[in-house]
Coordinates of C-alpha atoms in Angstrom, one line a residue:
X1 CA 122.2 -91.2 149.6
X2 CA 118.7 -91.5 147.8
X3 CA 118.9 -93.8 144.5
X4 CA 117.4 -93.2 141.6
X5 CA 114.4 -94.5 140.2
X6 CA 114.4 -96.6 137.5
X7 CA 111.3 -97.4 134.6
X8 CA 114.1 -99.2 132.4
X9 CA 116.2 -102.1 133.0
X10 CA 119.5 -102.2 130.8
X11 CA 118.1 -104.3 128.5
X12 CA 115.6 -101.5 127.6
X13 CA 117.6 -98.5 127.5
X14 CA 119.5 -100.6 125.2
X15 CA 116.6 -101.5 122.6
X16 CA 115.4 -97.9 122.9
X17 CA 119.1 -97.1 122.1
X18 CA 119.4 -99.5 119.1
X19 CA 115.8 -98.4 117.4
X20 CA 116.8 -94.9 117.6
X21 CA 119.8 -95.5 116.0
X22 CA 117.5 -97.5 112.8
X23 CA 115.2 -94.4 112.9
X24 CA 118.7 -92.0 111.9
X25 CA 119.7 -94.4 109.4
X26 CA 116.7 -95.8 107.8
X27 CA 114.9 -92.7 108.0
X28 CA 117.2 -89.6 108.7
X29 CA 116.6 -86.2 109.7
X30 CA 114.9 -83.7 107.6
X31 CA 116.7 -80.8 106.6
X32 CA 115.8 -78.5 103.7
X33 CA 119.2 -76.7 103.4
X34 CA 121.4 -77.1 100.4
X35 CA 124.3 -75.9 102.3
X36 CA 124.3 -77.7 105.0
X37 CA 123.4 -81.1 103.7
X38 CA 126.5 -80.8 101.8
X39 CA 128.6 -80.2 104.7
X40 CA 127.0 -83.5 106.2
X41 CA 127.6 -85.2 103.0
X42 CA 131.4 -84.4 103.3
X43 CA 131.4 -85.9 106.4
X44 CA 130.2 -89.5 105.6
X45 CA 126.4 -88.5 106.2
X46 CA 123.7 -91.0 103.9
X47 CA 122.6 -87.5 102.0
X48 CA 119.1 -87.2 100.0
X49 CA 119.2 -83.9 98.3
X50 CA 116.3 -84.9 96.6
X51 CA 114.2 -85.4 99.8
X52 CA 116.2 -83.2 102.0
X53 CA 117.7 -85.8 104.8
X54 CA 120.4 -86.5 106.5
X55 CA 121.2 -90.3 107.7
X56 CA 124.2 -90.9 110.0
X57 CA 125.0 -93.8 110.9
X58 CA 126.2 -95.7 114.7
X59 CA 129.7 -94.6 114.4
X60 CA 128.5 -90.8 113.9
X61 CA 126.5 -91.3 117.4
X62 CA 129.4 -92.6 118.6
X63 CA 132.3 -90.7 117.6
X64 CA 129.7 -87.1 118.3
X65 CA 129.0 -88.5 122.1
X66 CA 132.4 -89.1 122.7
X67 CA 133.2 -85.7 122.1
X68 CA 130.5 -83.9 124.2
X69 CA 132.0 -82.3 127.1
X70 CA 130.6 -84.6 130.4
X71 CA 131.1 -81.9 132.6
X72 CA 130.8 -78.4 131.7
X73 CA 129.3 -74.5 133.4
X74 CA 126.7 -72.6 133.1
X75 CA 127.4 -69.6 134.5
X76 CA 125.7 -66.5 136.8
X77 CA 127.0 -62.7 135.7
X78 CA 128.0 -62.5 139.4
X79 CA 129.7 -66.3 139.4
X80 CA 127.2 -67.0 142.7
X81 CA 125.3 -69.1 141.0
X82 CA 127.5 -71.2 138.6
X83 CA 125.5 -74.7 137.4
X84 CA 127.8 -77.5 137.2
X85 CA 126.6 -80.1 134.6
X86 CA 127.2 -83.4 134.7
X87 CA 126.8 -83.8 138.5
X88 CA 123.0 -84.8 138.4
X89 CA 123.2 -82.0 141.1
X90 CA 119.6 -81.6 140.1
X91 CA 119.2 -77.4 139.2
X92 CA 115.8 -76.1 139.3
X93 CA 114.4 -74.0 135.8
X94 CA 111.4 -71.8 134.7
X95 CA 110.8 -72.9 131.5
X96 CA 108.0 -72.4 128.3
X97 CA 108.2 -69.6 126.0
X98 CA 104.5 -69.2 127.5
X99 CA 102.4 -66.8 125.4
X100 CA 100.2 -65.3 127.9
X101 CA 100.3 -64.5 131.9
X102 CA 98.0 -64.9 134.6
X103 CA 98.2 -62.0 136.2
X104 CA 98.8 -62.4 139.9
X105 CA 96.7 -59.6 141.2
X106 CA 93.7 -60.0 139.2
X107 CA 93.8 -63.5 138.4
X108 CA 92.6 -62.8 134.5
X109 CA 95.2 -64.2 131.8
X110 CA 96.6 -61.9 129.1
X111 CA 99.1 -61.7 126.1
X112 CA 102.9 -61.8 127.8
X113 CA 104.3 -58.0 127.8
X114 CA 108.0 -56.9 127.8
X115 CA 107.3 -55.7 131.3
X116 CA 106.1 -59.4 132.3
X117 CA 109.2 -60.2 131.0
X118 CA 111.5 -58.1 133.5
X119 CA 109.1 -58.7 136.6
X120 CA 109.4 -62.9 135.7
X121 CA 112.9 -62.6 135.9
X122 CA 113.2 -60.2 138.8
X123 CA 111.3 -63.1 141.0
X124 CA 113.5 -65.6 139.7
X125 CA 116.6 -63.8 140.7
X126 CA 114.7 -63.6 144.0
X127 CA 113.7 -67.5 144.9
X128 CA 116.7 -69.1 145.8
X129 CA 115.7 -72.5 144.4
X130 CA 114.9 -71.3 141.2
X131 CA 118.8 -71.5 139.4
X132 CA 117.7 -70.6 136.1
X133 CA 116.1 -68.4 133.7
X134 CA 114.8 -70.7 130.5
X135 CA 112.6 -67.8 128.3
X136 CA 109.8 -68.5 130.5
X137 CA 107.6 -65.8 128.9
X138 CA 107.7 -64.4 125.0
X139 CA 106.1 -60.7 124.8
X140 CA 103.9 -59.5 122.6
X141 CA 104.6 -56.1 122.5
X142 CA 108.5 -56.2 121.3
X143 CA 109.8 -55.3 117.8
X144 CA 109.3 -58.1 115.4
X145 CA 113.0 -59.3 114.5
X146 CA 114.6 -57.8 117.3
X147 CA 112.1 -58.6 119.8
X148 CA 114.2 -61.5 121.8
X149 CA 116.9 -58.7 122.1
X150 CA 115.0 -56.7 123.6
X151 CA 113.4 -59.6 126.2
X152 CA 117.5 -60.6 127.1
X153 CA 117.9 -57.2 128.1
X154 CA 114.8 -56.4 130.0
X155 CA 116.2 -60.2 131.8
X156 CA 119.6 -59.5 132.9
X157 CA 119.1 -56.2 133.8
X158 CA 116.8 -57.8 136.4
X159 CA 118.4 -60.8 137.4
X160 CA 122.0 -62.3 137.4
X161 CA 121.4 -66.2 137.1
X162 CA 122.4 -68.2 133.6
X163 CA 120.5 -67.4 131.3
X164 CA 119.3 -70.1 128.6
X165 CA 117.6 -69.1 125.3
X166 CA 114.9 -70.7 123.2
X167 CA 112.9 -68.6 120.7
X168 CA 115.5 -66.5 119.1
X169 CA 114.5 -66.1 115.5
X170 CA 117.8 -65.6 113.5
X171 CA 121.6 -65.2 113.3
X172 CA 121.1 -61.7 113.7
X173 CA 119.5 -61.7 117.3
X174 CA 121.8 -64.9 118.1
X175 CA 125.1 -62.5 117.4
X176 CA 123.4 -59.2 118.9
X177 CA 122.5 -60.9 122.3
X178 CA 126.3 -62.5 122.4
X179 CA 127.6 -59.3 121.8
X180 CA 125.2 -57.7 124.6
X181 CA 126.4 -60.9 127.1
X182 CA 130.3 -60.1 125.9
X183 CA 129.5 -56.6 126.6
X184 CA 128.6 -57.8 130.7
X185 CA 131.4 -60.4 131.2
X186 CA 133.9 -57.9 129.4
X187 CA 134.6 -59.0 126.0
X188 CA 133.6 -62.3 124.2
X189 CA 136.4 -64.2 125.2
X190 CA 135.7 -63.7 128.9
X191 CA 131.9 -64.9 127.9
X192 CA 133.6 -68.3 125.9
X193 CA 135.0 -69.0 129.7
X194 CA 132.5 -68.0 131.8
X195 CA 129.3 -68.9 130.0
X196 CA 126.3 -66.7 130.8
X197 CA 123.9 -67.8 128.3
X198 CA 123.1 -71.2 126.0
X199 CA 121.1 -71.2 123.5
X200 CA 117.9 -74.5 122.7
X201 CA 117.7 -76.7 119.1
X202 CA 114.4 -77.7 118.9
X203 CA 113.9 -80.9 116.5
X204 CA 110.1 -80.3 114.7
X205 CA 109.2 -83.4 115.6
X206 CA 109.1 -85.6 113.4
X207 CA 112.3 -85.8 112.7
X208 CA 112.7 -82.7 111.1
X209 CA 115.2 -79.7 111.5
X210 CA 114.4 -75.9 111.1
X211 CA 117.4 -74.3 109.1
X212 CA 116.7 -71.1 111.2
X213 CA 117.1 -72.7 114.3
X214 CA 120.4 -74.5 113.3
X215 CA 122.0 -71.4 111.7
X216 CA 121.2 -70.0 115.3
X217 CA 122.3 -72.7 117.7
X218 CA 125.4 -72.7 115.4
X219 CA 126.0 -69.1 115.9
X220 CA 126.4 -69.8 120.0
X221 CA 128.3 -73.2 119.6
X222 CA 130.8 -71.4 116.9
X223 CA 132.0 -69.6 119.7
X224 CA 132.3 -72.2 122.1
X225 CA 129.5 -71.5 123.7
X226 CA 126.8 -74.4 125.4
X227 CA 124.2 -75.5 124.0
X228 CA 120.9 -77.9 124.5
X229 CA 119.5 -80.7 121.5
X230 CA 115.6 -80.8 122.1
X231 CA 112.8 -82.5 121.3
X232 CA 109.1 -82.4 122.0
X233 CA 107.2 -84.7 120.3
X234 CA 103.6 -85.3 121.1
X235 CA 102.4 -89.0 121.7
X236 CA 99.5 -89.8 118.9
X237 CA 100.0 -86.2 117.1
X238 CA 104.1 -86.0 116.1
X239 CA 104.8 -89.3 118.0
X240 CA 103.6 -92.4 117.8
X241 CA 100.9 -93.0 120.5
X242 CA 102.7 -95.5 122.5
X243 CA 105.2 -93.8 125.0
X244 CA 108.1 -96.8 123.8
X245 CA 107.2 -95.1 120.4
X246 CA 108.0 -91.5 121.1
X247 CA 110.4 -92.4 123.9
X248 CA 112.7 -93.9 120.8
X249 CA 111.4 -90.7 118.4
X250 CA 112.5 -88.2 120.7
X251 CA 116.0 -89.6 121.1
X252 CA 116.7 -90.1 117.5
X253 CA 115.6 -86.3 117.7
X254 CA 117.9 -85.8 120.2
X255 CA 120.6 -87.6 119.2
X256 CA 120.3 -86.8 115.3
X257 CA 120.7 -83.1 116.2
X258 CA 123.6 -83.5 118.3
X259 CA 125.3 -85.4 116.1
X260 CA 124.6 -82.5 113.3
X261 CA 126.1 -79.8 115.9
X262 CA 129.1 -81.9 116.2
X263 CA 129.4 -82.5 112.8
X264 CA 129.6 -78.7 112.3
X265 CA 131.3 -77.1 115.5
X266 CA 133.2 -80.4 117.6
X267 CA 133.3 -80.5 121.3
X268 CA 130.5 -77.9 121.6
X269 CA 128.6 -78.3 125.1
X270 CA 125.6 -80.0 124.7
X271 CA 122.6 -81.4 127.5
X272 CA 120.5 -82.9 126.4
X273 CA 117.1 -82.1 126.7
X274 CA 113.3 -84.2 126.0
X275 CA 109.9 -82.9 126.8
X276 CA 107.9 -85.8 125.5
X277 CA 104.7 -85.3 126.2
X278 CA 100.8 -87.1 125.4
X279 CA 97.8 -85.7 123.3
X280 CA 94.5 -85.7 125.2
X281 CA 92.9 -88.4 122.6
X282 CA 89.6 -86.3 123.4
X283 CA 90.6 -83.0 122.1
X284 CA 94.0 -83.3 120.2
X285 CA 95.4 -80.8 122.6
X286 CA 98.9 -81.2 124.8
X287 CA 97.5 -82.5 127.8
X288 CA 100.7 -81.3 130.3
X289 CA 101.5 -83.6 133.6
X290 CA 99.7 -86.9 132.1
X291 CA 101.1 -90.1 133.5
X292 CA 103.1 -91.4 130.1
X293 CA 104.2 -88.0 130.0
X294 CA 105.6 -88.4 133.8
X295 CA 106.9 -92.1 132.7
X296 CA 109.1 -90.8 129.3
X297 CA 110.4 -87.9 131.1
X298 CA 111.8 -90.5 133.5
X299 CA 112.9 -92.7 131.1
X300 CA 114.5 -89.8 129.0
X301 CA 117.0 -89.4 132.1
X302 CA 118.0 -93.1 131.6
X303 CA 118.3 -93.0 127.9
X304 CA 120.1 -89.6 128.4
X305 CA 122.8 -91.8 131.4
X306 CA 123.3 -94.0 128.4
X307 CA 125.3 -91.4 126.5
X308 CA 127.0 -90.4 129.9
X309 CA 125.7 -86.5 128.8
X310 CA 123.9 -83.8 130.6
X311 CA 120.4 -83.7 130.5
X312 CA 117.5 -81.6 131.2
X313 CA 114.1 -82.5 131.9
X314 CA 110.5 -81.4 132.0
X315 CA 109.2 -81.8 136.0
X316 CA 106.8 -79.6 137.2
X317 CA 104.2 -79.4 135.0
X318 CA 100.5 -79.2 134.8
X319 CA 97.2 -78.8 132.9
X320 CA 95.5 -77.0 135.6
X321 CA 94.4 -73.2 133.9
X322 CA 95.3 -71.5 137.5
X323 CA 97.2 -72.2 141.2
X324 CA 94.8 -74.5 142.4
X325 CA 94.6 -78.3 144.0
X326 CA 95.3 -80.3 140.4
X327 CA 97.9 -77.5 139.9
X328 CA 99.4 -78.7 143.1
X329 CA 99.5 -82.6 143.0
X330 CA 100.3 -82.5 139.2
X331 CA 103.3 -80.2 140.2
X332 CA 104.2 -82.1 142.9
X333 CA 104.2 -85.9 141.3
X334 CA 106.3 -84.2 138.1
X335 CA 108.7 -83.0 140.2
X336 CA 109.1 -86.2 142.9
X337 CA 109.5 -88.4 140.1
X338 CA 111.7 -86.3 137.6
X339 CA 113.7 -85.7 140.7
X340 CA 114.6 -89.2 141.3
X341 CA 115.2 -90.1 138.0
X342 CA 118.3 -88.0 138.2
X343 CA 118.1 -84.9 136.4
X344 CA 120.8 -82.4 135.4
X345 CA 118.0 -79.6 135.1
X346 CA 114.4 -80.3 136.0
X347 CA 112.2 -77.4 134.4
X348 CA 108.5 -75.7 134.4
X349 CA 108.0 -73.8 137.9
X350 CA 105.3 -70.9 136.9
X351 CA 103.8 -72.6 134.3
X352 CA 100.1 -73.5 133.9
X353 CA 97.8 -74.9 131.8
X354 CA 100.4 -77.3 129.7
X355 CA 103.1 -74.8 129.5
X356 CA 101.1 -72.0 127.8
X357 CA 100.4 -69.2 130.9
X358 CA 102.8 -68.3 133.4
X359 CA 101.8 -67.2 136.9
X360 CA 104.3 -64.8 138.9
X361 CA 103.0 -66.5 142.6
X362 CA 102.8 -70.0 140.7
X363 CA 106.8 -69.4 140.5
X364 CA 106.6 -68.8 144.5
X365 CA 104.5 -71.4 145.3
X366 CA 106.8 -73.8 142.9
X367 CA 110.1 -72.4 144.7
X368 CA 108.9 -73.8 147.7
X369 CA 107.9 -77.0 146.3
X370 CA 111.5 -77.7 145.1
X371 CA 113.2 -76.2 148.5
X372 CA 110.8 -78.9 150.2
X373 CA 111.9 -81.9 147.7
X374 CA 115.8 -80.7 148.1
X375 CA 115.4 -81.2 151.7
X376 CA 113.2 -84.5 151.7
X377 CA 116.1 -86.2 149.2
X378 CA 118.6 -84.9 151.3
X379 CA 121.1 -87.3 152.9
X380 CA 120.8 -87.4 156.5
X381 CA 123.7 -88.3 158.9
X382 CA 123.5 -91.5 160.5
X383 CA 125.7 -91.9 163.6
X384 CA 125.9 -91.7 167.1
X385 CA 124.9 -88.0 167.6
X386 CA 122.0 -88.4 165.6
X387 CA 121.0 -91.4 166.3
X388 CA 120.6 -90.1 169.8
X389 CA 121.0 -93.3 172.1
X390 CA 122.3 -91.0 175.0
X391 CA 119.6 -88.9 174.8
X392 CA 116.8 -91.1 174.7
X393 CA 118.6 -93.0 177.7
X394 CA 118.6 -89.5 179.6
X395 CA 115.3 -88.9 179.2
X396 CA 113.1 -92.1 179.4
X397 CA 110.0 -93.6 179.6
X398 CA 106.5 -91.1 179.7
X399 CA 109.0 -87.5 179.1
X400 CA 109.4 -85.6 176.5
X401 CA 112.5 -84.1 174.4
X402 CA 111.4 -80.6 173.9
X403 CA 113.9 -79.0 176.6
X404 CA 116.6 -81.4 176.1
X405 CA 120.4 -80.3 175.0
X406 CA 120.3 -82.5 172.2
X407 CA 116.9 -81.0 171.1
X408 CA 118.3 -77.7 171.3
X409 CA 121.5 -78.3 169.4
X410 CA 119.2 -80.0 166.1
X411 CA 116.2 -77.6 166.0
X412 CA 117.9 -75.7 163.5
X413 CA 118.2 -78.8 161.1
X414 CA 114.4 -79.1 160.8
X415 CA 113.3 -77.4 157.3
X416 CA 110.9 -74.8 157.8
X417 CA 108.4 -73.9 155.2
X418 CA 107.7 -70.0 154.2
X419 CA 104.4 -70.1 152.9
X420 CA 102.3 -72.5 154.7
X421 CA 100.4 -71.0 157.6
X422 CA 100.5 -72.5 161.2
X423 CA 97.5 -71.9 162.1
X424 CA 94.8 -75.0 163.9
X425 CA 92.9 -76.4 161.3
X426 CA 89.6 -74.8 162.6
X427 CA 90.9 -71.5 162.2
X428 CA 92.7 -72.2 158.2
X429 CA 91.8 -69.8 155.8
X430 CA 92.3 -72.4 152.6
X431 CA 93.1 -69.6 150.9
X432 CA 96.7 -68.5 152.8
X433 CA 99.2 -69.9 150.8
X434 CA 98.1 -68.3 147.4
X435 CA 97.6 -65.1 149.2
X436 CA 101.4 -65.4 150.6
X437 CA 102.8 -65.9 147.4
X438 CA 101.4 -63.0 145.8
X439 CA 102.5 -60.6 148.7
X440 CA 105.6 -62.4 148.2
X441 CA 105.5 -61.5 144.9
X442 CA 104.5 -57.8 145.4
X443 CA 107.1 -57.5 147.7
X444 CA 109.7 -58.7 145.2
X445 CA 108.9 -56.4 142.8
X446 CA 108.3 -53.2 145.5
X447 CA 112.0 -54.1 147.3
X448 CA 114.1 -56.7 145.5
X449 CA 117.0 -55.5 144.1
X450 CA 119.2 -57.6 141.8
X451 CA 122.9 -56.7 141.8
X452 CA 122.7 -54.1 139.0
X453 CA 125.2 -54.0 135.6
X454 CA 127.6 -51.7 136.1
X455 CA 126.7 -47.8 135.2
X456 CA 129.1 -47.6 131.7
X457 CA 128.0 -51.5 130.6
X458 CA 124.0 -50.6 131.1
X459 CA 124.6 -47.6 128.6
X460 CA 126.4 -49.6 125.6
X461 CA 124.1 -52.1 126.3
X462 CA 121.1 -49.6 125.3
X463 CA 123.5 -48.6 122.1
X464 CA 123.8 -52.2 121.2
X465 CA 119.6 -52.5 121.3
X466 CA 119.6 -49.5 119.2
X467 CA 122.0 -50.1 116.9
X468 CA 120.4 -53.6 116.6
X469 CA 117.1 -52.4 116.0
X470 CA 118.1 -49.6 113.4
X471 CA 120.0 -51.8 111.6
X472 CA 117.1 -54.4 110.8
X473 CA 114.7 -51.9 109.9
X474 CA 117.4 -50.3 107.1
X475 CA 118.3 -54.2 105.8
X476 CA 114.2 -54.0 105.6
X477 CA 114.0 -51.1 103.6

């Protein structure tokens, strides 16, 4: 079995623990809400109405962690694909909320469309290492209000894998796409067991709460349904420069907000979930796939052990603006090390230039990167068959095994790759694995075809968009 690898001994994960529990009760969690800071105050929390935070001290962390679900599903509308959390079984994610696409036939970026939107997750639903579909792209060209509606349609009508939300924009898109996922799995209550979407809490780092974003991630956990606690907090911008610094930062976030969903809905379903990441100190940009950022992310999976919870992970990321060779080894030392730090969910195939673009044949290429890494961390049997003493006794000195039984009977076992060429070296085109992808890709879209809702559930699905869209526009008027 490969072991994990460790950037913290016990005695760290335990001071990282202990200052994140000073930062939520010396400084607290900002959250300008009335409402809900009196719900906290009602249940012990250090209250500042005046300032607008929340403090919560170790028995809250403790009391909230202990009832978090350690093992929990996300679900696939067809059941094929079921993730099971808290196995570190290691699950494989697009991930980003990416703005713009680079288009895989012309190579030019552009604002994300609604048709990007189905196409992403149609290739998804293809590569069979990809297991989930985290809002990798947000359109531009979707009703304002209603827009992530419509983007959760376009998505399951083109793939069946779990579907995990981050940009929804109020309690009225959170309750319209439960009702559309209810309306699939055949009523809400089959949805509460069989989970086909979560919905993402993202801390504004630092160390502050939208009210928005609560009211929403409330709506899903009200219903029993999982959830993820996030934080991204940006090392030298909203995070102290130092990765210790925002290490500790992002897992008061983390923590902090979990606590707070517990506080309001117990025993909801949450993974956690970091992206800490590093500001290029020459521009003040994100700077993705830098090595602190490579080192928190591994120490968030650690931290995240700590509390015995679920976690999810950024791991395949990159600053690179298209496929190229830094896309490739940035990509590929992400993903190696997130890997063996233990992830739940490792995310960010298809994204380039720090999470901002999405390329279709970057989600190919990025499939068969994680096929290869689940097969290199395989275990491998050791015992007599394999270790092949008769075999290598049968065929001796100056020989060769090609033709042997024993060859025969393993040849199967050797991983094979799908995009890389064969061909000698002399006669390489450099260019052959980029061009695979993308007829990979063409051929997705041309003759893929996702198991489809069923006739009657596709149609009150359309009256559920509707009626979601005419009803914001009259509470509008």
């Amino acid at each position: 079995m490969i072991r994990e690898v460790r950037v913290l001994d016990s005695n760290q994960i335990e001071t990282v623990h202990s200052t994140s529990l000073r930062i939520l009760r010396k400084v607290g969690v900002r959250l300008r809400s009335d409402r809900h800071l009196t719900h906290l105050q009602k249940q012990g929390f250090d209250v500042d109405k005046i300032h607008f935070t929340a403090r919560m001290s170790e028995n809250h962390v403790i009391e909230a962690s202990a009832r978090i679900p350690k093992r929990f599903k996300l679900c696939s509308r067809d059941r094929k694909r079921d993730l099971q959390m808290g196995d570190r079984n290691c699950y494989y994610a697009s991930a980003g909320c990416a703005s713009d696409v680079v288009d895989f036939e012309s190579g030019m970026r552009r604002p994300a469309t609604l048709q990007d939107v189905a196409s992403c997750a149609r290739v998804i639903d293809a590569v069979e290492n990809l297991d989930m579909i985290f809002s990798p792209i947000s359109a531009h060209d979707v009703p304002r209000g209603t827009g992530v509606i419509d983007e959760y349609k376009a998505t399951v009508e083109n793939s069946t894998k779990h579907v995990h939300l981050v940009d929804l924009n109020s309690v009225y898109e959170a309750e319209y796409i439960i009702k559309i996922a209810g309306e699939i799995m055949g009523g809400v209550d089959n949805l509460i067991k069989e989970p086909i979407i979560s919905d993402m809490l993202c801390t504004v780092s630092p160390l502050t709460m939208d009210t928005t974003a609560l009211d929403t991630v409330l709506t899903f956990a009200r219903k029993g349904l999982p959830v993820s606690s996030t934080s991204m907090p940006l090392a030298g911008g909203t995070g102290p420069i130092t990765p210790a610094g925002t290490l500790a930062l992002s897992n008061a976030e983390v923590i902090g907000a979990l606590v707070i969903i517990e506080a309001f809905c117990p025993n909801t379903p949450v993974i956690y979930t970091a992206f800490p990441a590093v500001m290029d100190p020459r521009t003040g940009f994100y700077r993705g796939a830098a090595p602190e950022e490579i080192w928190m992310g591994m120490a968030v999976g650690q931290v995240a052990g700590y509390y015995k919870i679920p976690y999810m992970v950024g791991g395949m990321n990159s600053s690179s603006k298209t496929p190229n060779i830094q896309d490739g080894y940035e990509k590929a030392m992400c993903a190696v090390l997130s890997r063996l730090a233990g992830a739940d969910i490792l995310v960010g195939p298809g994204l380039l230039d720090s999470a901002s673009a999405l390329a279709l044949d970057q989600l190919i290429v990025d499939g068969e990167v994680c096929d290869h890494l689940d097969r290199a961390l395989a275990d491998q049997p050791i015992d007599e068959e394999t270790l092949g003493l008769e075999v290598i006794s049968r065929v001796g000195p100056e020989s060769h095994f090609i033709s042997d039984r024993h060859t025969l009977r393993h040849v199967g076992d050797i991983w094979i790759p799908r995009l890389p060429g064969t061909d000698r070296v002399s006669r390489a085109d450099p260019e052959s694995m980029v061009k695979k992808a993308k007829k990979k890709v063409r051929d997705i879209l041309k003759s893929h075809q996702p198991q489809p809702l069923d006739p009657s559930t596709k149609k009150r699905i359309e009256m559920i968009v509707s009626e979601a869209r005419k009803n914001y526009q009259h509470s509008k008027n």
